[in-house]
Coordinates of C-alpha atoms in Angstrom, one line a residue:
M43 CA -15.7 1.1 -9.1
P44 CA -12.8 -1.2 -8.4
K45 CA -12.6 -3.2 -5.2
I46 CA -9.6 -3.5 -2.9
V47 CA -9.1 -6.0 -0.1
F48 CA -7.0 -5.0 2.9
V49 CA -5.6 -7.9 4.9
E50 CA -4.9 -6.9 8.5
P51 CA -1.8 -8.3 10.3
D52 CA -4.1 -10.8 12.1
G53 CA -5.5 -12.1 8.8
T54 CA -8.8 -10.2 8.9
E55 CA -9.9 -9.2 5.4
K56 CA -11.8 -6.0 4.7
E57 CA -13.1 -5.3 1.2
F58 CA -14.2 -1.9 -0.1
E59 CA -15.2 -0.3 -3.4
V60 CA -13.0 2.7 -4.2
A61 CA -13.1 5.4 -6.8
D62 CA -10.8 5.2 -9.8
G63 CA -7.7 7.4 -9.3
L64 CA -7.5 7.0 -5.5
S65 CA -4.2 5.7 -4.1
V66 CA -4.3 2.7 -1.9
L67 CA -3.3 5.0 1.0
E68 CA -6.3 7.3 0.3
A69 CA -8.6 4.3 0.0
A70 CA -7.3 3.1 3.4
H71 CA -7.9 6.5 5.1
K72 CA -11.4 6.9 3.6
N73 CA -12.4 3.4 4.9
G74 CA -10.9 3.6 8.4
I75 CA -7.9 1.2 7.7
D76 CA -4.9 1.8 9.9
L77 CA -2.3 2.7 7.3
E78 CA -0.2 5.6 8.6
G79 CA 1.0 7.7 5.6
A80 CA 3.0 10.1 7.8
C81 CA 4.1 12.2 4.8
E82 CA 0.5 12.3 3.4
G83 CA 1.5 10.6 0.2
S84 CA 4.4 12.9 -0.8
L85 CA 6.9 9.9 -1.2
A86 CA 8.9 11.1 1.8
C87 CA 8.5 8.1 4.2
S88 CA 7.7 4.4 4.2
T89 CA 4.8 4.3 6.6
C90 CA 2.2 3.4 3.9
H91 CA 4.2 0.2 3.1
V92 CA 1.9 -2.6 2.0
V93 CA 2.7 -6.1 0.7
V94 CA 0.9 -6.8 -2.6
E95 CA -0.6 -10.4 -2.6
G96 CA -0.6 -13.0 -5.3
D97 CA -0.3 -12.1 -9.0
W98 CA -1.3 -8.5 -8.3
F99 CA 2.3 -7.3 -8.0
D100 CA 3.0 -8.1 -11.6
K101 CA 0.0 -6.0 -12.7
L102 CA 1.4 -2.8 -11.1
E103 CA 3.6 -0.3 -12.8
E104 CA 7.3 -0.5 -11.9
P105 CA 8.2 1.4 -8.8
S106 CA 10.1 4.6 -9.3
E107 CA 13.6 5.0 -8.0
D108 CA 12.3 7.3 -5.3
E109 CA 9.8 4.7 -4.2
E110 CA 12.5 2.0 -4.1
D111 CA 14.6 4.3 -1.9
M112 CA 11.8 4.8 0.5
L113 CA 10.9 1.1 0.5
D114 CA 14.5 0.4 1.7
L115 CA 13.4 2.0 5.0
A116 CA 10.2 0.0 5.4
F117 CA 9.7 -2.5 8.2
G118 CA 9.2 -6.1 7.1
L119 CA 10.2 -5.4 3.4
T120 CA 9.3 -8.3 1.0
E121 CA 9.8 -8.9 -2.7
T122 CA 6.2 -7.6 -3.3
S123 CA 6.4 -4.6 -1.1
R124 CA 5.1 -1.3 -2.4
L125 CA 4.1 2.1 -1.0
G126 CA 0.4 2.5 -0.8
C127 CA 0.6 6.2 -1.9
Q128 CA 2.1 5.0 -5.2
I129 CA -0.5 2.4 -6.2
I130 CA -3.4 4.2 -8.0
M131 CA -6.6 2.2 -8.2
S132 CA -8.2 1.6 -11.6
E133 CA -10.6 -1.0 -13.1
E134 CA -7.5 -3.0 -14.0
L135 CA -6.8 -3.4 -10.3
D136 CA -10.3 -4.5 -9.4
G137 CA -9.9 -7.1 -6.6
L138 CA -6.4 -5.9 -5.6
R139 CA -5.2 -7.5 -2.3
V140 CA -2.7 -5.8 0.0
K141 CA -1.5 -7.0 3.3
L142 CA -0.7 -4.5 6.0
P143 CA 2.6 -5.1 7.8
S144 CA 2.6 -5.7 11.6
A145 CA 4.5 -2.4 12.2
T146 CA 5.9 0.7 10.5
R147 CA 9.1 2.6 10.8
N148 CA 8.5 6.3 10.9
M149 CA 12.0 7.9 10.7
M150 CA 10.6 11.3 11.7
V151 CA 9.4 9.9 15.0
D152 CA 11.9 7.1 15.6
K153 CA 15.0 9.3 15.8

């Protein structure tokens, strides 16, 4: 099983083994990581925004146009930002490191 490292906003690192085929969002929820996912992974919000660390960003598939549109709404957007619901874990991503932003922007609640 591939491993993922979640880096909390305070720098705390938490590493977990996760099943192939789980999204980063699902992996977070299964392991008690505070990653919102208000739309439950339906690509309708940006609350599962993560920042992919290091060279891992280049190993991911290109984001879809829909994902890029949602990322435009994310708090603290960076060049290596992605939505956790769109990153699917596999052996190729064993060791993936993602940083959780210090806040999220939930357009459904923030109106």
